[in-house]
């Protein structure tokens, strides 16, 4: 726990400084939440680690240079930082009871998530390729054709570079993996700490935002026992929750400026680089683009420049890394044979990998069945796949299907009203109905619904699809609840809105009780974080280089390095140095 808390302290300080520098100095934005600075800093840290990995391993030199950059950013915006510290001091001194309550809650959350991040269960893919991927980045950075050794190494999840940056393997010889727990802590703070201290009126509290918070807390509850694992799935689910928590907050307070929405879209784009299953999140960019087009000419240029530069800064290192790892821009989505490269993964191998991923998500694991499934009807897998799910997953799927149906009804009503407005050239109103929803709420529901449908028809693995399903149910239920409130007297509405404010805190207490009751909260590692497990392996050679391969199942872990999940006998080195890369015979 101690090692996790120290790493979190370092990540919080450096990421806050970088995020503050970007938002305040770079964009001139005063964030409604200080957590926004931390998320912005995490994105910058990840982009920095990705760029550094193009030239060398992400180790001691990388973290020292990173801290120097943070120090430079702190010196540049020192006046604003000092002013922010003074404002925080005044806020804490203004109400000692509130301060004590916040400090107590914050300390308990830190200790709780530090315990959850210090010991737990490994994600199913961590000993398969997560640990090895992080080790490659720590040791060598990006290596041409690494995906030829094992196709998983070509997935190019952006979060692995971030994990390597804060692994501190050079310090103790143990590679720490505390960042997923840190992101979970930030997401929980978004759920529990309302910006009411910034002047929000509790009587106008959004039920949709409350529902999104409850869904995010439930999602973290499902992930809690795997927070110790450096998984891309965990990071993806947490970032998806953060995106919609920020978005629902902006919509609830009817944010008129496009810039905060642009910042949330940058976080959404970063989430896509963590997991391509998040690709439909880019639809969120439609709203700020429309808002930018309505701005004055000078502001429009500034916002467009900031948007394009931000998207390029996030995407370019991701694409370059992917191209070096596999010879593809987006492996294994589609073959993009721009030029012939000696390290390029063959098209046939990439296409089979894509089909294998989709088939595994559909609960098809046998190689012959995977090949046969390529010629099946598009929805032939649905009923067998549904029957193989656990009962809670089946229930969630059925509830999500009902939520999707309600959303389609809401959308039809909204389009009907919009059509009436266009025909009559004046704003009309449908009869008050529980299914009528605002355009902002429908847009968020639409993006979540598209994400859910995209997940279902591409790779319906429940371990990362449950995030979309929970958010879909929450957003639709919250919108319907808002419609119910419109049928009630104004006095009752105000009371009910105030009554839902403590719901996230009460729900978090219930989830904490269940977590402790079922034994997921482990205090077995008070000092150092749980280390990677070791697995039985043997040695084989590729050219002059020695590699490990598993002798029992397909797990190699972290320490037997470099390793592949089987003997890659058809791979050849491209030079005398392992950094020169690997190609196929």
Coordinates of C-alpha atoms in Angstrom, one line a residue:
X1 CA 0.0 0.0 0.0
X2 CA 2.8 2.4 0.8
X3 CA 4.5 2.0 -2.6
X4 CA 1.1 2.6 -4.3
X5 CA 0.4 5.7 -2.3
X6 CA 3.9 7.1 -3.0
X7 CA 3.5 6.5 -6.8
X8 CA 0.0 8.1 -6.7
X9 CA 1.5 11.1 -4.9
X10 CA 4.1 11.5 -7.6
X11 CA 1.5 11.0 -10.4
X12 CA -1.0 13.4 -8.8
X13 CA 1.6 16.2 -8.4
X14 CA 3.2 15.9 -11.8
X15 CA -0.1 15.3 -13.7
X16 CA -1.8 18.1 -11.9
X17 CA 0.9 20.6 -12.8
X18 CA 0.9 19.5 -16.5
X19 CA -2.9 19.5 -16.7
X20 CA -3.1 22.9 -15.0
X21 CA -0.4 24.3 -17.3
X22 CA -2.3 23.0 -20.4
X23 CA -5.8 24.1 -19.3
X24 CA -5.0 27.5 -17.7
X25 CA -1.9 28.6 -19.6
X26 CA -2.4 26.9 -22.9
X27 CA -6.2 27.1 -23.3
X28 CA -7.2 29.8 -20.9
X29 CA -9.8 27.5 -19.3
X30 CA -10.7 27.6 -15.7
X31 CA -11.9 24.1 -15.0
X32 CA -15.0 23.6 -12.9
X33 CA -13.3 20.6 -11.3
X34 CA -9.7 20.3 -10.3
X35 CA -10.0 16.6 -11.3
X36 CA -10.0 17.8 -14.9
X37 CA -6.4 19.0 -14.5
X38 CA -5.4 15.5 -13.3
X39 CA -7.1 13.8 -16.3
X40 CA -5.5 16.3 -18.7
X41 CA -2.1 15.6 -17.1
X42 CA -2.6 11.8 -17.5
X43 CA -3.3 12.3 -21.2
X44 CA -0.2 14.5 -21.6
X45 CA 1.9 12.0 -19.6
X46 CA 0.8 9.1 -21.8
X47 CA 1.5 11.1 -25.0
X48 CA 4.9 12.0 -23.6
X49 CA 5.7 8.3 -22.8
X50 CA 4.5 7.2 -26.2
X51 CA 6.8 9.7 -27.9
X52 CA 9.8 8.8 -25.7
X53 CA 9.3 5.1 -26.5
X54 CA 9.9 5.9 -30.1
X55 CA 13.5 6.6 -29.3
X56 CA 14.4 4.6 -26.1
X57 CA 13.0 2.5 -23.3
X58 CA 10.7 4.3 -20.9
X59 CA 12.8 4.1 -17.7
X60 CA 14.9 6.3 -15.5
X61 CA 15.8 8.8 -18.2
X62 CA 12.2 9.1 -19.2
X63 CA 10.9 9.8 -15.7
X64 CA 13.7 12.3 -14.9
X65 CA 13.0 14.2 -18.1
X66 CA 9.3 14.1 -17.3
X67 CA 9.8 15.6 -13.9
X68 CA 12.0 18.3 -15.4
X69 CA 9.2 19.2 -17.8
X70 CA 6.8 19.4 -14.9
X71 CA 9.2 21.6 -13.0
X72 CA 9.5 23.9 -16.0
X73 CA 5.6 24.0 -16.3
X74 CA 5.3 24.9 -12.6
X75 CA 7.9 27.7 -12.9
X76 CA 6.1 29.1 -16.0
X77 CA 2.7 29.2 -14.3
X78 CA 3.9 29.6 -10.7
X79 CA 1.7 32.7 -10.1
X80 CA -1.5 30.9 -11.2
X81 CA -0.5 27.8 -9.2
X82 CA 0.1 29.9 -6.0
X83 CA -3.2 31.7 -6.5
X84 CA -4.9 28.3 -6.9
X85 CA -3.3 27.1 -3.7
X86 CA -4.4 30.3 -1.8
X87 CA -8.0 29.8 -3.1
X88 CA -7.9 26.2 -1.9
X89 CA -6.7 27.3 1.5
X90 CA -9.5 29.9 1.8
X91 CA -12.0 27.2 0.8
X92 CA -10.8 24.8 3.4
X93 CA -10.7 27.4 6.1
X94 CA -14.2 28.7 5.3
X95 CA -16.0 25.7 6.8
X96 CA -14.0 23.5 9.2
X97 CA -16.7 20.8 9.4
X98 CA -16.9 20.5 5.6
X99 CA -13.1 20.4 5.5
X100 CA -12.9 17.7 8.1
X101 CA -15.6 15.7 6.2
X102 CA -13.7 16.1 2.9
X103 CA -10.4 15.1 4.4
X104 CA -11.8 12.1 6.1
X105 CA -13.6 10.9 3.0
X106 CA -10.6 11.5 0.8
X107 CA -8.3 9.7 3.2
X108 CA -10.6 6.7 3.4
X109 CA -10.9 6.5 -0.4
X110 CA -7.2 6.7 -0.9
X111 CA -6.6 3.9 1.7
X112 CA -9.4 1.8 0.2
X113 CA -8.2 2.0 -3.4
X114 CA -4.5 1.7 -2.3
X115 CA -5.5 -1.6 -0.7
X116 CA -7.4 -2.7 -3.8
X117 CA -4.5 -1.7 -6.0
X118 CA -1.9 -3.4 -3.8
X119 CA -3.3 -7.0 -3.9
X120 CA -5.9 -8.6 -6.1
X121 CA -6.6 -10.9 -9.0
X122 CA -4.8 -10.7 -12.3
X123 CA -6.8 -9.9 -15.4
X124 CA -7.0 -12.9 -17.7
X125 CA -4.7 -11.2 -20.3
X126 CA -2.1 -9.7 -17.9
X127 CA 0.2 -12.8 -17.7
X128 CA -0.5 -13.5 -21.4
X129 CA 0.7 -10.1 -22.9
X130 CA 0.0 -7.1 -20.7
X131 CA 3.0 -7.6 -18.5
X132 CA 5.3 -8.5 -21.4
X133 CA 4.1 -5.4 -23.4
X134 CA 4.9 -3.1 -20.5
X135 CA 8.3 -4.8 -20.1
X136 CA 9.2 -4.3 -23.8
X137 CA 8.4 -0.6 -23.4
X138 CA 10.4 -0.3 -20.2
X139 CA 13.4 -2.0 -21.7
X140 CA 13.5 -1.1 -25.4
X141 CA 10.6 1.3 -26.2
X142 CA 9.0 0.4 -29.6
X143 CA 10.6 -2.4 -31.6
X144 CA 9.8 -2.8 -35.4
X145 CA 7.8 -5.9 -36.1
X146 CA 7.2 -6.8 -32.5
X147 CA 3.8 -8.1 -33.4
X148 CA 5.4 -10.9 -35.5
X149 CA 6.7 -12.5 -32.2
X150 CA 3.2 -12.4 -30.7
X151 CA 0.2 -10.7 -32.3
X152 CA -0.9 -9.2 -29.0
X153 CA 2.2 -7.0 -28.9
X154 CA 0.9 -5.2 -32.0
X155 CA -2.3 -4.0 -30.3
X156 CA -0.6 -0.7 -29.4
X157 CA -2.7 0.2 -26.3
X158 CA -1.6 3.7 -25.3
X159 CA -2.1 3.0 -21.6
X160 CA 0.9 0.6 -21.6
X161 CA 3.3 3.5 -22.2
X162 CA 1.7 5.3 -19.2
X163 CA 2.1 2.2 -17.0
X164 CA 5.7 1.9 -18.0
X165 CA 6.4 5.6 -17.2
X166 CA 5.2 5.2 -13.6
X167 CA 6.4 1.6 -13.1
X168 CA 9.7 2.7 -11.3
X169 CA 11.3 -0.7 -12.2
X170 CA 14.7 1.0 -12.2
X171 CA 14.3 1.8 -8.5
X172 CA 13.7 -1.5 -6.8
X173 CA 13.7 -4.1 -9.7
X174 CA 10.0 -4.6 -9.3
X175 CA 7.7 -3.2 -11.9
X176 CA 4.8 -1.4 -10.2
X177 CA 1.4 -1.2 -11.8
X178 CA -0.5 1.4 -9.7
X179 CA -2.0 3.7 -12.4
X180 CA -5.3 1.7 -13.0
X181 CA -6.1 2.2 -9.3
X182 CA -5.2 5.9 -9.5
X183 CA -7.5 6.4 -12.5
X184 CA -10.3 4.5 -10.5
X185 CA -9.7 6.8 -7.6
X186 CA -10.2 9.9 -9.8
X187 CA -13.4 8.4 -11.3
X188 CA -14.8 7.7 -7.9
X189 CA -14.0 11.3 -6.8
X190 CA -16.0 12.5 -9.8
X191 CA -18.9 10.3 -8.7
X192 CA -18.9 11.3 -5.0
X193 CA -17.7 14.9 -4.8
X194 CA -20.3 17.1 -6.4
X195 CA -19.3 20.6 -7.6
X196 CA -21.9 22.1 -5.3
X197 CA -19.1 23.9 -3.5
X198 CA -18.7 25.9 -6.7
X199 CA -22.2 27.3 -6.4
X200 CA -24.4 24.5 -7.8
X201 CA -28.0 24.6 -6.6
X202 CA -29.0 21.2 -5.3
X203 CA -32.6 21.9 -6.3
X204 CA -31.5 21.8 -10.0
X205 CA -29.6 18.5 -9.6
X206 CA -29.6 16.4 -12.8
X207 CA -31.1 12.9 -12.4
X208 CA -29.3 11.8 -15.5
X209 CA -25.9 12.8 -14.1
X210 CA -26.8 11.0 -10.8
X211 CA -27.6 7.8 -12.8
X212 CA -24.3 8.0 -14.7
X213 CA -22.5 8.3 -11.3
X214 CA -24.3 5.3 -9.9
X215 CA -23.5 3.3 -13.1
X216 CA -19.8 4.3 -12.9
X217 CA -19.6 3.3 -9.2
X218 CA -21.1 -0.1 -10.1
X219 CA -18.6 -0.5 -12.9
X220 CA -15.7 0.2 -10.6
X221 CA -17.2 -2.3 -8.1
X222 CA -17.0 -5.0 -10.8
X223 CA -13.4 -4.0 -11.6
X224 CA -12.2 -3.6 -8.0
X225 CA -10.5 -7.0 -7.6
X226 CA -8.5 -6.4 -10.8
X227 CA -7.2 -2.9 -10.1
X228 CA -3.8 -4.3 -9.4
X229 CA -3.6 -5.6 -12.9
X230 CA -2.0 -3.3 -15.7
X231 CA -4.9 -4.0 -18.0
X232 CA -6.0 -2.1 -21.0
X233 CA -9.6 -3.2 -20.5
X234 CA -9.7 -1.6 -17.0
X235 CA -8.2 1.7 -18.2
X236 CA -10.7 1.7 -21.1
X237 CA -13.7 1.2 -18.9
X238 CA -12.6 3.8 -16.4
X239 CA -11.9 6.4 -19.0
X240 CA -15.3 5.8 -20.7
X241 CA -17.0 6.5 -17.3
X242 CA -14.9 9.6 -16.9
X243 CA -15.8 10.9 -20.4
X244 CA -19.6 10.6 -19.7
X245 CA -19.3 11.9 -16.1
X246 CA -17.6 15.1 -17.4
X247 CA -20.1 15.3 -20.3
X248 CA -23.2 14.8 -18.2
X249 CA -21.9 17.5 -15.8
X250 CA -21.4 20.0 -18.7
X251 CA -24.9 19.2 -20.0
X252 CA -26.4 19.6 -16.6
X253 CA -25.1 23.0 -16.0
X254 CA -25.9 24.0 -19.7
X255 CA -22.3 24.9 -20.5
X256 CA -22.4 27.6 -23.2
X257 CA -18.7 27.5 -24.2
X258 CA -17.3 25.0 -26.6
X259 CA -13.9 24.7 -25.0
X260 CA -14.8 22.4 -22.1
X261 CA -16.6 20.1 -24.5
X262 CA -13.4 20.1 -26.7
X263 CA -11.4 19.0 -23.7
X264 CA -13.8 16.1 -23.0
X265 CA -13.5 15.1 -26.6
X266 CA -9.7 15.0 -26.3
X267 CA -10.1 12.6 -23.4
X268 CA -12.5 10.5 -25.6
X269 CA -10.0 10.4 -28.4
X270 CA -7.3 9.3 -25.9
X271 CA -9.7 6.5 -24.8
X272 CA -9.8 5.3 -28.4
X273 CA -6.0 5.0 -28.4
X274 CA -6.3 2.9 -25.3
X275 CA -8.9 0.5 -26.8
X276 CA -10.3 0.7 -30.4
X277 CA -13.6 -0.6 -29.0
X278 CA -14.1 3.0 -27.9
X279 CA -14.0 4.3 -31.5
X280 CA -17.7 5.6 -31.5
X281 CA -16.8 8.0 -28.8
X282 CA -15.4 10.3 -31.5
X283 CA -19.1 11.1 -32.3
X284 CA -19.0 13.3 -29.2
X285 CA -16.9 15.7 -31.3
X286 CA -20.0 16.7 -33.3
X287 CA -21.4 18.9 -30.5
X288 CA -18.3 21.1 -30.0
X289 CA -17.8 21.3 -33.7
X290 CA -21.3 22.7 -34.1
X291 CA -20.8 25.1 -31.2
X292 CA -17.4 26.3 -32.7
X293 CA -19.2 27.0 -36.0
X294 CA -21.5 29.4 -34.2
X295 CA -18.6 31.3 -32.5
X296 CA -17.2 34.6 -33.7
X297 CA -14.5 34.4 -36.3
X298 CA -11.5 35.0 -33.9
X299 CA -12.8 32.5 -31.3
X300 CA -13.6 30.0 -34.0
X301 CA -10.0 30.0 -35.2
X302 CA -8.6 29.6 -31.7
X303 CA -10.9 26.7 -30.9
X304 CA -10.4 24.9 -34.2
X305 CA -6.6 25.3 -33.8
X306 CA -6.7 23.9 -30.3
X307 CA -9.0 21.0 -31.3
X308 CA -6.9 20.0 -34.3
X309 CA -3.5 20.3 -32.5
X310 CA -4.9 18.4 -29.5
X311 CA -6.2 15.5 -31.7
X312 CA -3.0 15.4 -33.7
X313 CA -0.8 15.3 -30.5
X314 CA -2.8 12.4 -29.2
X315 CA -3.2 10.4 -32.4
X316 CA 0.2 10.9 -34.2
X317 CA 2.3 9.0 -31.6
X318 CA -0.3 6.3 -31.5
X319 CA -0.3 5.8 -35.2
X320 CA 3.5 5.9 -35.5
X321 CA 3.9 3.4 -32.7
X322 CA 1.4 1.1 -34.4
X323 CA 3.0 1.4 -37.7
X324 CA 6.4 0.4 -36.3
X325 CA 5.0 -2.5 -34.2
X326 CA 3.1 -4.1 -37.0
X327 CA 3.4 -2.2 -40.3
X328 CA -0.3 -1.4 -40.0
X329 CA -1.8 1.9 -38.9
X330 CA -4.6 0.1 -37.0
X331 CA -3.8 -3.5 -36.3
X332 CA -5.8 -5.7 -36.8
X333 CA -8.8 -3.6 -37.9
X334 CA -8.0 -3.6 -41.6
X335 CA -4.8 -4.1 -43.7
X336 CA -3.3 -0.8 -44.8
X337 CA -0.6 -1.8 -47.1
X338 CA 0.9 1.7 -47.7
X339 CA 4.4 0.4 -48.4
X340 CA 6.2 -3.0 -48.2
X341 CA 8.1 -3.2 -45.0
X342 CA 10.4 -6.0 -43.8
X343 CA 8.7 -6.1 -40.4
X344 CA 5.1 -6.0 -41.6
X345 CA 2.7 -8.6 -40.3
X346 CA 1.3 -10.5 -43.2
X347 CA -2.3 -9.6 -44.3
X348 CA -3.5 -13.1 -43.8
X349 CA -2.3 -13.3 -40.2
X350 CA -3.9 -9.9 -39.4
X351 CA -7.2 -10.9 -40.9
X352 CA -7.3 -14.1 -39.0
X353 CA -6.4 -12.2 -35.8
X354 CA -9.3 -9.9 -36.4
X355 CA -11.7 -12.8 -36.9
X356 CA -10.3 -14.6 -33.9
X357 CA -10.9 -11.6 -31.6
X358 CA -14.4 -11.3 -32.8
X359 CA -15.0 -15.0 -32.4
X360 CA -13.6 -15.1 -28.9
X361 CA -15.9 -12.3 -28.0
X362 CA -18.8 -14.5 -29.3
X363 CA -17.6 -17.3 -27.0
X364 CA -16.0 -19.3 -29.9
X365 CA -12.5 -20.4 -29.0
X366 CA -11.8 -23.5 -31.1
X367 CA -9.7 -22.7 -34.2
X368 CA -11.9 -24.8 -36.6
X369 CA -15.0 -23.1 -35.2
X370 CA -13.4 -19.7 -35.7
X371 CA -12.8 -20.5 -39.4
X372 CA -16.3 -21.8 -39.8
X373 CA -17.8 -18.8 -38.1
X374 CA -16.4 -16.5 -40.8
X375 CA -19.1 -17.7 -43.2
X376 CA -22.0 -17.7 -40.7
X377 CA -24.9 -15.3 -40.9
X378 CA -24.2 -12.0 -39.1
X379 CA -26.5 -12.8 -36.1
X380 CA -26.1 -16.6 -36.0
X381 CA -24.0 -16.3 -32.8
X382 CA -26.4 -14.3 -30.7
X383 CA -28.5 -17.0 -29.1
X384 CA -25.6 -19.4 -28.3
X385 CA -23.6 -16.4 -27.1
X386 CA -26.4 -15.2 -24.8
X387 CA -26.9 -18.7 -23.3
X388 CA -23.2 -18.9 -22.4
X389 CA -23.3 -15.8 -20.3
X390 CA -23.7 -15.8 -16.5
X391 CA -27.2 -15.0 -15.2
X392 CA -26.2 -11.4 -14.0
X393 CA -24.8 -10.7 -17.5
X394 CA -28.0 -12.0 -19.1
X395 CA -30.1 -9.8 -16.9
X396 CA -28.0 -6.8 -17.7
X397 CA -28.3 -7.5 -21.5
X398 CA -32.1 -7.8 -21.2
X399 CA -32.4 -4.6 -19.3
X400 CA -30.1 -2.9 -21.8
X401 CA -32.3 -4.1 -24.6
X402 CA -35.3 -2.5 -22.9
X403 CA -33.3 0.7 -22.4
X404 CA -32.4 0.8 -26.1
X405 CA -36.0 0.4 -27.0
X406 CA -37.0 3.3 -24.7
X407 CA -34.2 5.4 -26.3
X408 CA -35.6 4.7 -29.8
X409 CA -39.0 5.9 -28.6
X410 CA -37.5 9.0 -27.1
X411 CA -35.6 9.7 -30.4
X412 CA -38.8 9.3 -32.4
X413 CA -40.7 11.7 -30.2
X414 CA -37.8 14.2 -30.4
X415 CA -37.7 14.0 -34.2
X416 CA -41.5 14.4 -34.4
X417 CA -41.3 17.6 -32.4
X418 CA -38.4 18.9 -34.4
X419 CA -40.3 18.1 -37.6
X420 CA -43.4 20.0 -36.3
X421 CA -41.1 23.0 -35.5
X422 CA -39.7 23.0 -39.0
X423 CA -43.1 22.8 -40.7
X424 CA -44.8 25.4 -38.5
X425 CA -41.8 27.7 -38.4
X426 CA -42.3 28.1 -34.6
X427 CA -41.4 26.2 -31.5
X428 CA -44.2 23.8 -30.5
X429 CA -44.4 21.4 -27.6
X430 CA -45.7 17.8 -27.4
X431 CA -47.9 16.9 -24.6
X432 CA -45.9 16.3 -21.4
X433 CA -44.7 12.8 -21.5
X434 CA -42.1 10.7 -19.6
X435 CA -40.3 9.9 -22.8
X436 CA -39.7 13.5 -24.0
X437 CA -36.1 14.4 -23.5
X438 CA -33.8 17.3 -24.2
X439 CA -31.5 17.4 -27.2
X440 CA -28.4 17.2 -25.0
X441 CA -29.6 14.2 -23.1
X442 CA -30.6 12.4 -26.4
X443 CA -27.2 13.2 -28.0
X444 CA -25.4 11.5 -25.0
X445 CA -27.7 8.6 -25.1
X446 CA -27.2 8.3 -28.9
X447 CA -23.4 8.1 -28.5
X448 CA -23.7 5.5 -25.8
X449 CA -26.2 3.5 -27.8
X450 CA -23.9 3.6 -30.9
X451 CA -21.0 2.5 -28.7
X452 CA -23.1 -0.4 -27.4
X453 CA -24.3 -1.5 -30.8
X454 CA -20.7 -1.2 -32.2
X455 CA -19.4 -3.4 -29.3
X456 CA -22.2 -6.0 -29.8
X457 CA -21.6 -6.4 -33.5
X458 CA -17.7 -6.3 -33.4
X459 CA -16.3 -8.0 -30.3
X460 CA -19.0 -8.6 -27.7
X461 CA -16.8 -9.5 -24.7
X462 CA -18.7 -8.8 -21.6
X463 CA -15.6 -7.8 -19.6
X464 CA -15.5 -4.5 -21.3
X465 CA -19.0 -4.3 -22.8
X466 CA -20.6 -4.1 -19.4
X467 CA -19.4 -0.5 -19.1
X468 CA -21.4 0.5 -22.2
X469 CA -24.4 -1.5 -21.0
X470 CA -24.4 0.1 -17.6
X471 CA -24.0 3.6 -19.1
X472 CA -26.8 3.0 -21.5
X473 CA -29.2 1.8 -18.8
X474 CA -28.2 4.7 -16.6
X475 CA -28.5 7.5 -19.2
X476 CA -31.9 6.3 -20.4
X477 CA -33.3 5.7 -16.9
X478 CA -32.1 9.1 -15.8
X479 CA -33.7 10.7 -18.8
X480 CA -37.0 8.9 -18.2
X481 CA -36.8 10.0 -14.5
X482 CA -36.4 13.6 -15.7
X483 CA -39.6 13.1 -17.8
X484 CA -41.5 11.8 -14.7
X485 CA -40.4 14.8 -12.7
X486 CA -42.0 17.1 -15.4
X487 CA -45.4 15.6 -14.5
X488 CA -45.1 16.6 -10.8
X489 CA -45.7 19.9 -9.1
X490 CA -42.7 22.3 -8.9
X491 CA -42.4 22.0 -5.1
X492 CA -42.2 18.2 -5.2
X493 CA -39.6 18.3 -8.0
X494 CA -37.3 20.5 -5.9
X495 CA -37.6 18.2 -2.9
X496 CA -36.9 15.1 -5.0
X497 CA -33.9 16.6 -6.7
X498 CA -32.4 17.5 -3.4
X499 CA -33.2 14.0 -2.2
X500 CA -31.1 12.3 -4.9
X501 CA -27.9 14.2 -4.0
X502 CA -26.7 11.7 -1.4
X503 CA -27.6 8.7 -3.5
X504 CA -24.0 8.2 -4.9
X505 CA -22.5 8.3 -1.4
X506 CA -25.1 5.8 0.0
X507 CA -24.6 3.5 -3.0
X508 CA -20.8 3.7 -2.6
X509 CA -21.2 2.7 1.1
X510 CA -23.3 -0.3 0.1
X511 CA -20.8 -1.4 -2.5
X512 CA -18.0 -1.0 0.0
X513 CA -19.9 -3.3 2.4
X514 CA -20.4 -5.9 -0.3
X515 CA -16.7 -5.7 -1.2
X516 CA -15.5 -6.2 2.3
X517 CA -18.1 -9.0 2.9
X518 CA -17.0 -11.0 -0.1
X519 CA -13.3 -10.6 0.7
X520 CA -12.1 -8.5 -2.2
X521 CA -10.4 -6.0 0.1
X522 CA -7.1 -7.5 0.9
X523 CA -4.5 -6.0 3.3
X524 CA -1.8 -8.6 2.6
X525 CA 0.7 -6.1 1.0
X526 CA 1.1 -3.1 3.4
X527 CA 4.4 -2.0 1.9
X528 CA 5.2 -3.2 -1.6
X529 CA 2.5 -3.8 -4.3
X530 CA 1.7 -7.4 -5.2
X531 CA 4.4 -8.6 -7.7
X532 CA 3.8 -10.4 -10.9
X533 CA 3.5 -14.2 -10.7
X534 CA 5.9 -16.6 -12.3
X535 CA 5.0 -19.4 -14.7
X536 CA 6.8 -22.5 -16.0
X537 CA 8.7 -21.7 -19.1
X538 CA 11.4 -23.1 -21.4
X539 CA 14.0 -21.4 -23.6
X540 CA 14.2 -21.4 -27.4
X541 CA 16.2 -19.3 -29.9
X542 CA 15.3 -16.9 -32.7
X543 CA 18.6 -16.3 -34.5
X544 CA 21.1 -15.3 -31.8
X545 CA 18.4 -14.2 -29.4
X546 CA 17.0 -16.4 -26.6
X547 CA 13.3 -16.3 -25.8
X548 CA 11.0 -18.0 -23.3
X549 CA 7.8 -19.8 -24.1
X550 CA 5.3 -21.3 -21.7
X551 CA 5.3 -25.1 -21.0
X552 CA 2.0 -25.0 -19.2
X553 CA -0.9 -23.2 -20.8
X554 CA 0.0 -19.8 -22.5
X555 CA 1.1 -17.6 -19.6
X556 CA 4.6 -16.2 -19.4
X557 CA 4.2 -13.3 -16.9
X558 CA 6.7 -10.4 -16.6
X559 CA 10.0 -11.8 -15.4
X560 CA 10.8 -14.4 -18.1
X561 CA 11.6 -11.8 -20.7
X562 CA 11.5 -11.7 -23.7
X563 CA 8.8 -14.3 -24.1
X564 CA 6.2 -15.4 -26.6
X565 CA 3.1 -17.5 -26.0
X566 CA 4.5 -20.3 -28.3
X567 CA 7.7 -20.9 -30.2
X568 CA 7.8 -18.4 -33.0
X569 CA 9.8 -20.5 -35.4
X570 CA 8.8 -18.6 -38.5
X571 CA 10.2 -15.3 -37.2
X572 CA 13.6 -13.9 -38.1
X573 CA 15.6 -11.0 -36.6
X574 CA 16.2 -8.1 -38.8
X575 CA 19.6 -7.3 -37.4
X576 CA 22.3 -8.0 -34.8
X577 CA 20.5 -5.9 -32.1
X578 CA 17.1 -6.9 -30.7
X579 CA 16.0 -3.3 -31.3
X580 CA 16.4 -3.8 -35.1
X581 CA 13.1 -5.7 -35.0
X582 CA 11.6 -8.9 -36.4
X583 CA 10.1 -10.1 -39.6
X584 CA 8.5 -13.2 -41.1
X585 CA 10.4 -15.8 -43.1

